[in-house]
Amino acid sequence: MTGQTAISVLLVDDHPLVTEGIGACLETWDNITIAGTASNGRESIEAACQIKPDVILMDINLPDMTGLQATRHIRARQPHSKIIILSMHDNREYVISAIEEGACGYLLKDVSSSEVATAIETVYRGGNYFSTDVAKALTGPKQHSVLTKRETGVLALLAKGSTNKMIGRELGISERTVETHRKNIKRKLGISTTAGLTRYAMENGLTN
Amino acid sequence: MTGQTAISVLLVDDHPLVTEGIGACLETWDNITIAGTASNGRESIEAACQIKPDVILMDINLPDMTGLQATRHIRARQPHSKIIILSMHDNREYVISAIEEGACGYLLKDVSSSEVATAIETVYRGGNYFSTDVAKALTGPKQHSVLTKRETGVLALLAKGSTNKMIGRELGISERTVETHRKNIKRKLGISTTAGLTRYAMENGLTN
DNA sequence: TGGTTTCTACCCAGTATTGGGTATGACTAC
DNA sequence: GTAGTCATACCCAATACTGGGTAGAAACCA
């Protein structure tokens, strides 16, 4: 610890082992201090408002909501805190949405702890940080984000095993509408079976 | 480090952040030392033969093979090393297979680093260690009814996106029979939808 | 403002799946 | 030699999904 105050960081991940591990790694940096941890979206929002950390390291897969939803809530209540999304799976298709929600950084699963530290420092100083592969994904030849948000939501529930009726109840829309979304998803992806859709969803990280 | 030699541990996970993190946590225990890390199945087998660690902490999801396949190979070449399976996702259905492959422990994603340390010490001393939820799954009322060969075959095709009719043609049996198999599979696994079956098949490596 | 996309919702007829059954021959284990 | 499992196959009625549509309201963009 030098004379200046360290950057306070809030860790959000539902794996205790991961928060503990990243915490242990980051604590070795003099200018970073772990101000707290949270294991789901609701906790992360509460912790962000209480602790008011400089930087939040947010996993994208949380049990109660996605890291992006948590990010939106936190940005609304605690705009001071910079948020870095940490995608432990290889789902890079959220990058655009993450930026839209106000995230300052996006790290893929294959980063080292020193890169995390660099990212924390960068966003703390007001910059943005995206791991190399993410940057490539952004500039690369057109990602197939063909599905709309609603369609993505329907597909995620579909892949979890919900029927059209259940999805309709869950999303507060008619079963007919779900059927329409389902048809459009299949047309857009060129997939005709439920099994195929489930595979697509799993391979693209739409399922937890 | 006391007078006695520390337990040497090999960490296997494709996320550098996870191996670094767990490593940093475990190094705080005097009687545990990280002898090496590997980020895929092939590397883990090589490292196990070279380093001959006392204990191997093996993630179940590796890029080139499953942790169970790696376990089998290592058990054949390096039977001295005790292997603990670490399932960072919630897939506990591998437990039986893990034991069959010769793993000495099985940890679910929601363990703390101290529980990992306990597990390492336990298996090092010749015991077995299963995190509480896993033990529950093993002893619980739920019969781990295994699928027959035919049922497995049907499930694999199902997960590929085939309809009952297509599966019947492919396997040279009646569509009625496929329906029966499908019913039995769903009853055995306690899954009611096609999407659920597809997920199960993918998580259990039936889709190659 | 005006066009486009997104989300919503429905119609219809056809096909597929579901969840109850029953049943028979073959093979396996004790 | 008999009990149990496996693979086969069918019946039936109910439910779910499919693949064509159309169409209005809201949101988004230029």
CSV table of C-alpha atoms (C1' of nucleotides) in Angstrom, one decimal:
chain,number,residue,atom,x,y,z
A,1,MET,CA,0.0,0.0,0.0
A,2,THR,CA,1.6,3.3,-1.1
A,3,GLY,CA,0.5,6.7,0.2
A,4,GLN,CA,-2.5,6.9,-2.1
A,5,THR,CA,-5.7,5.1,-1.5
A,6,ALA,CA,-6.1,1.7,-3.2
A,7,ILE,CA,-8.8,1.0,-5.8
A,8,SER,CA,-11.7,-0.7,-4.0
A,9,VAL,CA,-13.2,-3.6,-6.0
A,10,LEU,CA,-16.4,-5.5,-5.6
A,11,LEU,CA,-16.3,-9.1,-6.9
A,12,VAL,CA,-19.5,-10.7,-8.2
A,13,ASP,CA,-19.6,-14.4,-9.0
A,14,ASP,CA,-21.7,-17.3,-7.8
A,15,HIS,CA,-18.7,-19.6,-7.3
A,16,PRO,CA,-17.1,-18.9,-3.9
A,17,LEU,CA,-14.0,-20.5,-5.2
A,18,VAL,CA,-13.7,-18.0,-8.0
A,19,THR,CA,-14.3,-14.9,-5.9
A,20,GLU,CA,-11.9,-16.2,-3.3
A,21,GLY,CA,-9.3,-17.1,-6.0
A,22,ILE,CA,-9.5,-13.8,-7.9
A,23,GLY,CA,-9.6,-11.9,-4.6
A,24,ALA,CA,-6.4,-13.7,-3.5
A,25,CYS,CA,-4.7,-12.9,-6.8
A,26,LEU,CA,-5.8,-9.2,-6.8
A,27,GLU,CA,-4.8,-8.6,-3.2
A,28,THR,CA,-1.2,-9.1,-4.2
A,29,TRP,CA,-1.4,-5.8,-6.1
A,30,ASP,CA,-0.7,-2.9,-3.7
A,31,ASN,CA,-3.1,-0.5,-5.4
A,32,ILE,CA,-6.1,-2.9,-5.4
A,33,THR,CA,-8.2,-3.8,-2.4
A,34,ILE,CA,-11.2,-6.2,-2.3
A,35,ALA,CA,-14.0,-4.2,-0.7
A,36,GLY,CA,-16.6,-7.0,-0.9
A,37,THR,CA,-18.1,-9.9,-2.8
A,38,ALA,CA,-21.5,-10.9,-3.9
A,39,SER,CA,-22.8,-14.2,-5.2
A,40,ASN,CA,-25.9,-13.1,-7.1
A,41,GLY,CA,-27.5,-10.1,-8.9
A,42,ARG,CA,-29.6,-8.9,-6.0
A,43,GLU,CA,-26.6,-9.0,-3.6
A,44,SER,CA,-24.4,-7.3,-6.1
A,45,ILE,CA,-26.8,-4.3,-6.4
A,46,GLU,CA,-27.1,-4.0,-2.6
A,47,ALA,CA,-23.4,-4.3,-2.1
A,48,ALA,CA,-22.7,-1.7,-4.8
A,49,CYS,CA,-25.0,0.8,-3.1
A,50,GLN,CA,-23.6,0.2,0.3
A,51,ILE,CA,-19.9,-0.2,-0.5
A,52,LYS,CA,-19.8,2.2,-3.4
A,53,PRO,CA,-16.7,0.5,-4.9
A,54,ASP,CA,-14.5,2.1,-7.5
A,55,VAL,CA,-14.7,-1.0,-9.7
A,56,ILE,CA,-17.1,-3.9,-9.9
A,57,LEU,CA,-15.9,-7.2,-11.5
A,58,MET,CA,-19.1,-8.9,-12.6
A,59,ASP,CA,-19.6,-12.4,-13.8
A,60,ILE,CA,-22.1,-12.7,-16.6
A,61,ASN,CA,-23.8,-15.8,-15.4
A,62,LEU,CA,-25.6,-15.2,-12.1
A,63,PRO,CA,-28.3,-17.4,-10.6
A,64,ASP,CA,-31.0,-14.8,-10.4
A,65,MET,CA,-30.3,-12.5,-13.3
A,66,THR,CA,-27.6,-11.9,-15.9
A,67,GLY,CA,-24.6,-9.8,-15.1
A,68,LEU,CA,-25.9,-7.4,-17.7
A,69,GLN,CA,-29.2,-6.9,-15.9
A,70,ALA,CA,-27.3,-6.3,-12.6
A,71,THR,CA,-25.1,-3.9,-14.5
A,72,ARG,CA,-28.1,-1.8,-15.6
A,73,HIS,CA,-29.5,-1.6,-12.1
A,74,ILE,CA,-26.2,-0.7,-10.6
A,75,ARG,CA,-25.5,2.0,-13.3
A,76,ALA,CA,-28.8,3.5,-12.4
A,77,ARG,CA,-28.2,3.6,-8.7
A,78,GLN,CA,-24.5,3.9,-8.4
A,79,PRO,CA,-23.1,5.5,-11.6
A,80,HIS,CA,-19.8,6.3,-9.9
A,81,SER,CA,-18.8,2.6,-9.9
A,82,LYS,CA,-17.0,1.3,-13.1
A,83,ILE,CA,-18.2,-2.1,-14.1
A,84,ILE,CA,-16.1,-4.8,-15.9
A,85,ILE,CA,-18.0,-7.8,-17.2
A,86,LEU,CA,-16.2,-11.2,-16.7
A,87,SER,CA,-17.4,-13.9,-19.0
A,88,MET,CA,-16.2,-17.2,-17.7
A,89,HIS,CA,-17.9,-19.0,-20.5
A,90,ASP,CA,-17.0,-18.2,-24.1
A,91,ASN,CA,-20.0,-16.1,-24.8
A,92,ARG,CA,-18.8,-13.0,-26.5
A,93,GLU,CA,-22.0,-12.1,-28.1
A,94,TYR,CA,-23.0,-10.1,-25.1
A,95,VAL,CA,-20.2,-7.6,-25.7
A,96,ILE,CA,-22.4,-5.1,-27.5
A,97,SER,CA,-25.2,-5.3,-25.0
A,98,ALA,CA,-22.6,-4.9,-22.2
A,99,ILE,CA,-21.4,-1.7,-23.7
A,100,GLU,CA,-25.0,-0.5,-24.1
A,101,GLU,CA,-25.7,-1.2,-20.4
A,102,GLY,CA,-22.7,1.0,-19.5
A,103,ALA,CA,-20.0,-1.6,-18.8
A,104,CYS,CA,-16.5,-0.2,-19.1
A,105,GLY,CA,-14.8,-3.5,-19.8
A,106,TYR,CA,-15.3,-7.0,-21.0
A,107,LEU,CA,-12.9,-9.9,-20.1
A,108,LEU,CA,-13.1,-13.4,-21.5
A,109,LYS,CA,-12.5,-16.5,-19.5
A,110,ASP,CA,-9.0,-17.0,-20.7
A,111,VAL,CA,-7.4,-13.9,-19.1
A,112,SER,CA,-4.7,-13.9,-16.5
A,113,SER,CA,-5.0,-12.2,-13.1
A,114,SER,CA,-2.5,-9.6,-14.2
A,115,GLU,CA,-4.7,-8.7,-17.1
A,116,VAL,CA,-7.6,-8.4,-14.7
A,117,ALA,CA,-5.5,-6.0,-12.6
A,118,THR,CA,-4.6,-4.0,-15.7
A,119,ALA,CA,-8.3,-3.8,-16.7
A,120,ILE,CA,-9.2,-2.6,-13.2
A,121,GLU,CA,-6.6,0.2,-13.3
A,122,THR,CA,-7.6,1.2,-16.8
A,123,VAL,CA,-11.3,1.6,-16.1
A,124,TYR,CA,-10.6,3.2,-12.7
A,125,ARG,CA,-8.6,5.9,-14.6
A,126,GLY,CA,-11.7,6.4,-16.8
A,127,GLY,CA,-10.7,4.2,-19.7
A,128,ASN,CA,-12.3,1.1,-21.2
A,129,TYR,CA,-10.7,-2.3,-21.3
A,130,PHE,CA,-11.6,-5.2,-23.6
A,131,SER,CA,-9.5,-8.4,-23.8
A,132,THR,CA,-7.9,-9.0,-27.1
A,133,ASP,CA,-10.4,-11.6,-28.4
A,134,VAL,CA,-13.3,-9.4,-27.5
A,135,ALA,CA,-11.8,-6.5,-29.5
A,136,LYS,CA,-11.4,-8.9,-32.4
A,137,ALA,CA,-15.1,-9.9,-32.1
A,138,LEU,CA,-16.1,-6.3,-32.2
A,139,THR,CA,-14.2,-5.4,-35.3
A,140,GLY,CA,-14.5,-8.8,-36.9
A,141,PRO,CA,-16.7,-9.8,-39.8
A,142,LYS,CA,-20.3,-9.3,-38.6
A,143,GLN,CA,-21.4,-11.3,-35.6
A,144,HIS,CA,-24.6,-13.2,-36.0
A,145,SER,CA,-26.6,-11.2,-33.4
A,146,VAL,CA,-29.5,-11.8,-35.7
A,147,LEU,CA,-31.9,-12.5,-32.8
A,148,THR,CA,-33.6,-9.7,-31.1
A,149,LYS,CA,-33.5,-9.4,-27.3
A,150,ARG,CA,-37.0,-11.0,-27.0
A,151,GLU,CA,-36.1,-13.8,-29.2
A,152,THR,CA,-32.9,-14.4,-27.3
A,153,GLY,CA,-34.9,-14.5,-24.1
A,154,VAL,CA,-37.4,-17.0,-25.6
A,155,LEU,CA,-34.6,-19.2,-26.9
A,156,ALA,CA,-32.9,-19.2,-23.5
A,157,LEU,CA,-36.1,-20.4,-21.8
A,158,LEU,CA,-36.8,-22.8,-24.6
A,159,ALA,CA,-33.4,-24.4,-24.1
A,160,LYS,CA,-34.0,-24.7,-20.4
A,161,GLY,CA,-36.8,-27.1,-21.3
A,162,SER,CA,-39.8,-24.8,-21.0
A,163,THR,CA,-42.8,-25.3,-23.2
A,164,ASN,CA,-44.3,-22.4,-25.1
A,165,LYS,CA,-47.0,-22.2,-22.5
A,166,MET,CA,-44.5,-21.9,-19.7
A,167,ILE,CA,-42.4,-19.4,-21.5
A,168,GLY,CA,-45.5,-17.3,-22.1
A,169,ARG,CA,-46.4,-17.3,-18.4
A,170,GLU,CA,-42.8,-16.6,-17.5
A,171,LEU,CA,-42.5,-13.6,-19.8
A,172,GLY,CA,-46.0,-12.4,-19.3
A,173,ILE,CA,-47.0,-12.8,-23.0
A,174,SER,CA,-49.4,-15.0,-24.9
A,175,GLU,CA,-48.5,-18.5,-25.9
A,176,ARG,CA,-49.4,-17.4,-29.5
A,177,THR,CA,-46.7,-14.8,-29.3
A,178,VAL,CA,-44.1,-17.3,-28.0
A,179,GLU,CA,-45.0,-19.5,-31.0
A,180,THR,CA,-44.4,-16.6,-33.3
A,181,HIS,CA,-41.0,-15.8,-31.7
A,182,ARG,CA,-40.1,-19.5,-31.9
A,183,LYS,CA,-41.0,-19.5,-35.6
A,184,ASN,CA,-38.9,-16.4,-36.3
A,185,ILE,CA,-36.0,-17.8,-34.3
A,186,LYS,CA,-36.0,-21.0,-36.3
A,187,ARG,CA,-36.3,-19.1,-39.6
A,188,LYS,CA,-33.5,-16.8,-38.7
A,189,LEU,CA,-31.1,-19.6,-37.5
A,190,GLY,CA,-32.2,-22.1,-40.1
A,191,ILE,CA,-32.9,-24.7,-37.5
A,192,SER,CA,-36.1,-26.7,-37.5
A,193,THR,CA,-36.1,-28.7,-34.3
A,194,THR,CA,-36.2,-28.0,-30.6
A,195,ALA,CA,-33.1,-30.1,-30.1
A,196,GLY,CA,-31.3,-28.0,-32.7
A,197,LEU,CA,-32.3,-24.8,-30.9
A,198,THR,CA,-31.2,-26.2,-27.6
A,199,ARG,CA,-27.8,-27.1,-29.0
A,200,TYR,CA,-27.5,-23.6,-30.5
A,201,ALA,CA,-28.4,-22.0,-27.2
A,202,MET,CA,-25.9,-24.1,-25.3
A,203,GLU,CA,-23.1,-23.6,-27.8
A,204,ASN,CA,-23.7,-19.8,-27.7
A,205,GLY,CA,-23.8,-19.5,-23.9
A,206,LEU,CA,-27.5,-18.6,-23.6
A,207,THR,CA,-27.9,-21.2,-20.9
A,208,ASN,CA,-26.3,-21.0,-17.5
B,1,MET,CA,6.0,-25.2,5.7
B,2,THR,CA,6.6,-27.5,8.6
B,3,GLY,CA,9.3,-30.2,8.8
B,4,GLN,CA,7.3,-32.6,6.7
B,5,THR,CA,7.0,-32.4,3.0
B,6,ALA,CA,4.0,-30.5,1.6
B,7,ILE,CA,1.3,-32.2,-0.5
B,8,SER,CA,2.1,-31.5,-4.2
B,9,VAL,CA,-0.9,-30.5,-6.2
B,10,LEU,CA,-1.5,-30.3,-10.0
B,11,LEU,CA,-4.3,-27.9,-11.0
B,12,VAL,CA,-6.1,-28.6,-14.3
B,13,ASP,CA,-8.5,-26.0,-15.6
B,14,ASP,CA,-8.8,-24.2,-18.9
B,15,HIS,CA,-9.4,-20.8,-17.2
B,16,PRO,CA,-6.0,-19.3,-16.2
B,17,LEU,CA,-7.9,-17.1,-13.8
B,18,VAL,CA,-9.3,-20.1,-12.0
B,19,THR,CA,-6.0,-22.0,-11.7
B,20,GLU,CA,-4.2,-18.8,-10.6
B,21,GLY,CA,-7.0,-18.1,-8.1
B,22,ILE,CA,-7.2,-21.5,-6.6
B,23,GLY,CA,-3.5,-21.7,-6.6
B,24,ALA,CA,-3.2,-18.5,-4.7
B,25,CYS,CA,-5.8,-19.7,-2.2
B,26,LEU,CA,-4.2,-23.1,-1.7
B,27,GLU,CA,-0.7,-21.7,-1.3
B,28,THR,CA,-1.8,-20.1,1.9
B,29,TRP,CA,-2.0,-23.6,3.5
B,30,ASP,CA,1.5,-24.6,4.7
B,31,ASN,CA,1.0,-28.3,3.9
B,32,ILE,CA,0.0,-27.7,0.3
B,33,THR,CA,2.2,-26.7,-2.6
B,34,ILE,CA,1.2,-26.1,-6.2
B,35,ALA,CA,3.5,-28.3,-8.3
B,36,GLY,CA,2.0,-27.3,-11.7
B,37,THR,CA,-1.0,-26.4,-13.8
B,38,ALA,CA,-2.5,-27.7,-17.0
B,39,SER,CA,-5.1,-26.1,-19.2
B,40,ASN,CA,-6.3,-29.1,-21.2
B,41,GLY,CA,-6.6,-32.9,-21.0
B,42,ARG,CA,-3.4,-33.7,-23.0
B,43,GLU,CA,-1.3,-31.3,-20.9
B,44,SER,CA,-2.7,-32.7,-17.7
B,45,ILE,CA,-1.7,-36.2,-18.7
B,46,GLU,CA,1.8,-35.1,-19.6
B,47,ALA,CA,2.1,-33.0,-16.4
B,48,ALA,CA,0.9,-35.9,-14.2
B,49,CYS,CA,3.5,-38.2,-15.6
B,50,GLN,CA,6.3,-35.7,-15.3
B,51,ILE,CA,5.5,-34.1,-12.0
B,52,LYS,CA,4.0,-37.1,-10.3
B,53,PRO,CA,1.9,-34.9,-8.0
B,54,ASP,CA,0.3,-36.3,-4.9
B,55,VAL,CA,-3.1,-34.9,-5.8
B,56,ILE,CA,-4.7,-33.6,-9.0
B,57,LEU,CA,-7.5,-31.1,-9.0
B,58,MET,CA,-9.3,-31.7,-12.3
B,59,ASP,CA,-12.0,-29.5,-13.8
B,60,ILE,CA,-14.6,-31.6,-15.6
B,61,ASN,CA,-14.9,-29.3,-18.6
B,62,LEU,CA,-11.7,-29.2,-20.6
B,63,PRO,CA,-11.4,-28.1,-24.2
B,64,ASP,CA,-10.0,-31.3,-25.7
B,65,MET,CA,-11.6,-34.0,-23.5
B,66,THR,CA,-13.6,-34.3,-20.4
B,67,GLY,CA,-12.0,-34.4,-17.0
B,68,LEU,CA,-13.2,-38.0,-16.7
B,69,GLN,CA,-11.4,-39.1,-19.8
B,70,ALA,CA,-8.2,-37.4,-18.6
B,71,THR,CA,-8.7,-39.1,-15.2
B,72,ARG,CA,-8.8,-42.5,-16.9
B,73,HIS,CA,-5.6,-41.9,-18.8
B,74,ILE,CA,-3.8,-40.6,-15.7
B,75,ARG,CA,-5.0,-43.4,-13.5
B,76,ALA,CA,-3.6,-45.9,-16.1
B,77,ARG,CA,-0.1,-44.2,-16.2
B,78,GLN,CA,0.2,-42.6,-12.8
B,79,PRO,CA,-1.9,-44.6,-10.3
B,80,HIS,CA,0.0,-43.0,-7.4
B,81,SER,CA,-1.7,-39.6,-7.9
B,82,LYS,CA,-5.1,-39.1,-6.3
B,83,ILE,CA,-7.6,-37.2,-8.4
B,84,ILE,CA,-10.3,-34.9,-7.3
B,85,ILE,CA,-12.9,-33.8,-9.9
B,86,LEU,CA,-14.0,-30.2,-9.7
B,87,SER,CA,-17.3,-29.5,-11.4
B,88,MET,CA,-17.6,-25.7,-11.9
B,89,HIS,CA,-21.0,-26.2,-13.5
B,90,ASP,CA,-23.7,-27.9,-11.6
B,91,ASN,CA,-23.5,-31.2,-13.4
B,92,ARG,CA,-23.5,-33.7,-10.7
B,93,GLU,CA,-24.6,-36.6,-12.9
B,94,TYR,CA,-21.0,-37.5,-13.6
B,95,VAL,CA,-20.4,-38.5,-10.0
B,96,ILE,CA,-20.9,-42.2,-10.6
B,97,SER,CA,-18.7,-42.2,-13.7
B,98,ALA,CA,-16.1,-40.3,-11.8
B,99,ILE,CA,-15.9,-42.9,-9.1
B,100,GLU,CA,-15.8,-45.6,-11.8
B,101,GLU,CA,-12.8,-43.9,-13.4
B,102,GLY,CA,-11.0,-43.9,-10.1
B,103,ALA,CA,-11.5,-40.4,-8.9
B,104,CYS,CA,-11.1,-40.0,-5.1
B,105,GLY,CA,-13.2,-36.9,-4.7
B,106,TYR,CA,-15.9,-34.8,-6.4
B,107,LEU,CA,-16.4,-31.1,-5.6
B,108,LEU,CA,-19.3,-29.0,-6.8
B,109,LYS,CA,-18.9,-25.4,-7.9
B,110,ASP,CA,-20.1,-23.9,-4.7
B,111,VAL,CA,-17.3,-25.1,-2.5
B,112,SER,CA,-15.0,-22.7,-0.6
B,113,SER,CA,-11.2,-22.9,-0.9
B,114,SER,CA,-10.9,-24.3,2.6
B,115,GLU,CA,-13.2,-27.2,1.6
B,116,VAL,CA,-10.9,-27.8,-1.3
B,117,ALA,CA,-7.9,-27.9,1.0
B,118,THR,CA,-9.8,-30.3,3.3
B,119,ALA,CA,-10.5,-32.5,0.3
B,120,ILE,CA,-6.9,-32.5,-0.8
B,121,GLU,CA,-5.7,-33.5,2.6
B,122,THR,CA,-8.4,-36.2,2.9
B,123,VAL,CA,-7.6,-37.9,-0.4
B,124,TYR,CA,-3.9,-37.5,0.2
B,125,ARG,CA,-4.3,-39.6,3.4
B,126,GLY,CA,-6.1,-42.2,1.4
B,127,GLY,CA,-9.7,-41.2,1.9
B,128,ASN,CA,-12.5,-40.0,-0.4
B,129,TYR,CA,-14.1,-36.6,-0.3
B,130,PHE,CA,-17.4,-35.6,-1.8
B,131,SER,CA,-19.0,-32.2,-1.2
B,132,THR,CA,-22.2,-32.4,0.7
B,133,ASP,CA,-24.6,-31.9,-2.2
B,134,VAL,CA,-22.8,-34.7,-4.1
B,135,ALA,CA,-23.1,-37.1,-1.2
B,136,LYS,CA,-26.8,-36.2,-1.0
B,137,ALA,CA,-27.1,-37.0,-4.7
B,138,LEU,CA,-25.4,-40.4,-4.1
B,139,THR,CA,-27.4,-41.5,-1.1
B,140,GLY,CA,-30.7,-39.7,-2.0
B,141,PRO,CA,-33.9,-41.5,-2.9
B,142,LYS,CA,-33.4,-40.7,-6.5
B,143,GLN,CA,-32.3,-44.0,-8.2
B,144,HIS,CA,-29.4,-43.3,-10.6
B,145,SER,CA,-31.1,-45.4,-13.2
B,146,VAL,CA,-28.8,-45.7,-16.1
B,147,LEU,CA,-29.9,-45.8,-19.7
B,148,THR,CA,-29.6,-49.0,-21.7
B,149,LYS,CA,-27.5,-49.0,-24.9
B,150,ARG,CA,-30.6,-48.7,-27.1
B,151,GLU,CA,-31.9,-45.8,-25.0
B,152,THR,CA,-28.6,-44.1,-25.2
B,153,GLY,CA,-28.6,-44.5,-28.9
B,154,VAL,CA,-32.1,-43.1,-29.2
B,155,LEU,CA,-31.2,-40.2,-27.0
B,156,ALA,CA,-28.1,-39.3,-29.0
B,157,LEU,CA,-30.1,-39.1,-32.2
B,158,LEU,CA,-32.9,-37.2,-30.5
B,159,ALA,CA,-30.4,-34.6,-29.3
B,160,LYS,CA,-29.1,-34.3,-32.9
B,161,GLY,CA,-32.5,-33.0,-33.8
B,162,SER,CA,-34.1,-36.2,-35.3
B,163,THR,CA,-37.8,-36.8,-34.9
B,164,ASN,CA,-39.1,-40.2,-33.7
B,165,LYS,CA,-39.8,-41.1,-37.3
B,166,MET,CA,-36.2,-40.3,-38.5
B,167,ILE,CA,-34.7,-42.2,-35.5
B,168,GLY,CA,-36.9,-45.2,-36.3
B,169,ARG,CA,-35.6,-45.2,-40.0
B,170,GLU,CA,-32.0,-44.7,-38.8
B,171,LEU,CA,-32.1,-47.5,-36.3
B,172,GLY,CA,-34.3,-49.8,-38.4
B,173,ILE,CA,-37.0,-50.0,-35.8
B,174,SER,CA,-40.6,-48.8,-35.6
B,175,GLU,CA,-41.5,-45.3,-34.8
B,176,ARG,CA,-43.7,-46.8,-32.0
B,177,THR,CA,-40.7,-48.4,-30.5
B,178,VAL,CA,-38.8,-45.1,-30.5
B,179,GLU,CA,-41.7,-43.6,-28.7
B,180,THR,CA,-41.5,-46.2,-26.1
B,181,HIS,CA,-37.8,-45.7,-25.6
B,182,ARG,CA,-38.3,-42.0,-25.4
B,183,LYS,CA,-40.9,-42.4,-22.8
B,184,ASN,CA,-38.6,-44.7,-20.8
B,185,ILE,CA,-35.7,-42.3,-21.1
B,186,LYS,CA,-37.8,-39.4,-19.8
B,187,ARG,CA,-39.1,-41.4,-16.9
B,188,LYS,CA,-35.7,-42.6,-16.0
B,189,LEU,CA,-34.1,-39.2,-16.1
B,190,GLY,CA,-37.0,-37.3,-14.8
B,191,ILE,CA,-37.0,-35.0,-17.8
B,192,SER,CA,-40.2,-34.1,-19.6
B,193,THR,CA,-39.1,-32.1,-22.6
B,194,THR,CA,-37.1,-32.5,-25.7
B,195,ALA,CA,-35.0,-29.5,-24.8
B,196,GLY,CA,-34.2,-31.1,-21.4
B,197,LEU,CA,-33.2,-34.3,-23.1
B,198,THR,CA,-30.9,-32.5,-25.5
B,199,ARG,CA,-29.2,-30.6,-22.6
B,200,TYR,CA,-28.7,-33.9,-20.8
B,201,ALA,CA,-27.3,-35.5,-23.9
B,202,MET,CA,-24.9,-32.6,-24.5
B,203,GLU,CA,-23.8,-32.4,-20.9
B,204,ASN,CA,-23.1,-36.1,-20.9
B,205,GLY,CA,-21.1,-36.2,-24.1
B,206,LEU,CA,-23.6,-38.2,-26.0
B,207,THR,CA,-23.4,-35.8,-29.0
B,208,ASN,CA,-20.1,-36.3,-30.7
C,1,DT,C1',-42.5,13.0,-40.4
C,2,DG,C1',-42.2,8.5,-42.5
C,3,DG,C1',-40.2,4.1,-42.9
C,4,DT,C1',-38.5,-0.1,-40.6
C,5,DT,C1',-38.0,-3.2,-37.0
C,6,DT,C1',-39.8,-5.3,-32.9
C,7,DC,C1',-43.1,-7.2,-30.1
C,8,DT,C1',-47.4,-8.5,-29.8
C,9,DA,C1',-51.4,-11.8,-31.1
C,10,DC,C1',-54.3,-14.5,-33.7
C,11,DC,C1',-56.2,-18.2,-37.6
C,12,DC,C1',-55.9,-22.7,-39.5
C,13,DA,C1',-54.8,-27.4,-40.6
C,14,DG,C1',-51.6,-30.7,-40.2
C,15,DT,C1',-48.0,-33.3,-37.8
C,16,DA,C1',-45.5,-34.7,-33.6
C,17,DT,C1',-45.1,-35.7,-29.0
C,18,DT,C1',-47.0,-37.2,-24.5
C,19,DG,C1',-48.5,-40.3,-21.0
C,20,DG,C1',-51.4,-43.6,-19.8
C,21,DG,C1',-51.6,-48.5,-21.0
C,22,DT,C1',-50.6,-53.8,-22.8
C,23,DA,C1',-47.8,-57.4,-24.7
C,24,DT,C1',-44.3,-60.8,-26.6
C,25,DG,C1',-39.9,-62.9,-27.5
C,26,DA,C1',-34.9,-62.9,-26.1
C,27,DC,C1',-31.5,-62.8,-23.0
C,28,DT,C1',-29.4,-62.8,-18.1
C,29,DA,C1',-28.8,-64.0,-13.5
C,30,DC,C1',-29.4,-66.8,-9.7
D,1,DG,C1',-36.4,-72.8,-14.5
D,2,DT,C1',-38.0,-68.7,-13.2
D,3,DA,C1',-37.7,-63.8,-12.1
D,4,DG,C1',-36.1,-59.7,-14.1
D,5,DT,C1',-34.6,-56.7,-17.7
D,6,DC,C1',-34.3,-55.3,-22.6
D,7,DA,C1',-35.9,-54.4,-27.0
D,8,DT,C1',-39.6,-54.6,-29.6
D,9,DA,C1',-44.5,-52.8,-31.0
D,10,DC,C1',-49.0,-51.3,-30.7
D,11,DC,C1',-53.6,-48.6,-28.8
D,12,DC,C1',-55.7,-44.2,-27.6
D,13,DA,C1',-56.9,-39.6,-26.4
D,14,DA,C1',-54.9,-35.3,-25.1
D,15,DT,C1',-51.6,-31.9,-25.7
D,16,DA,C1',-47.8,-29.5,-28.1
D,17,DC,C1',-45.5,-28.0,-32.0
D,18,DT,C1',-45.3,-26.6,-37.1
D,19,DG,C1',-45.5,-23.7,-40.9
D,20,DG,C1',-48.2,-21.1,-43.7
D,21,DG,C1',-50.6,-16.7,-43.1
D,22,DT,C1',-52.3,-11.6,-41.3
D,23,DA,C1',-52.0,-7.5,-38.5
D,24,DG,C1',-51.9,-3.7,-35.0
D,25,DA,C1',-49.1,-0.9,-31.7
D,26,DA,C1',-44.8,0.6,-30.1
D,27,DA,C1',-40.1,1.6,-30.5
D,28,DC,C1',-36.3,3.1,-33.4
D,29,DC,C1',-34.0,5.6,-36.8
D,30,DA,C1',-33.2,8.9,-40.4
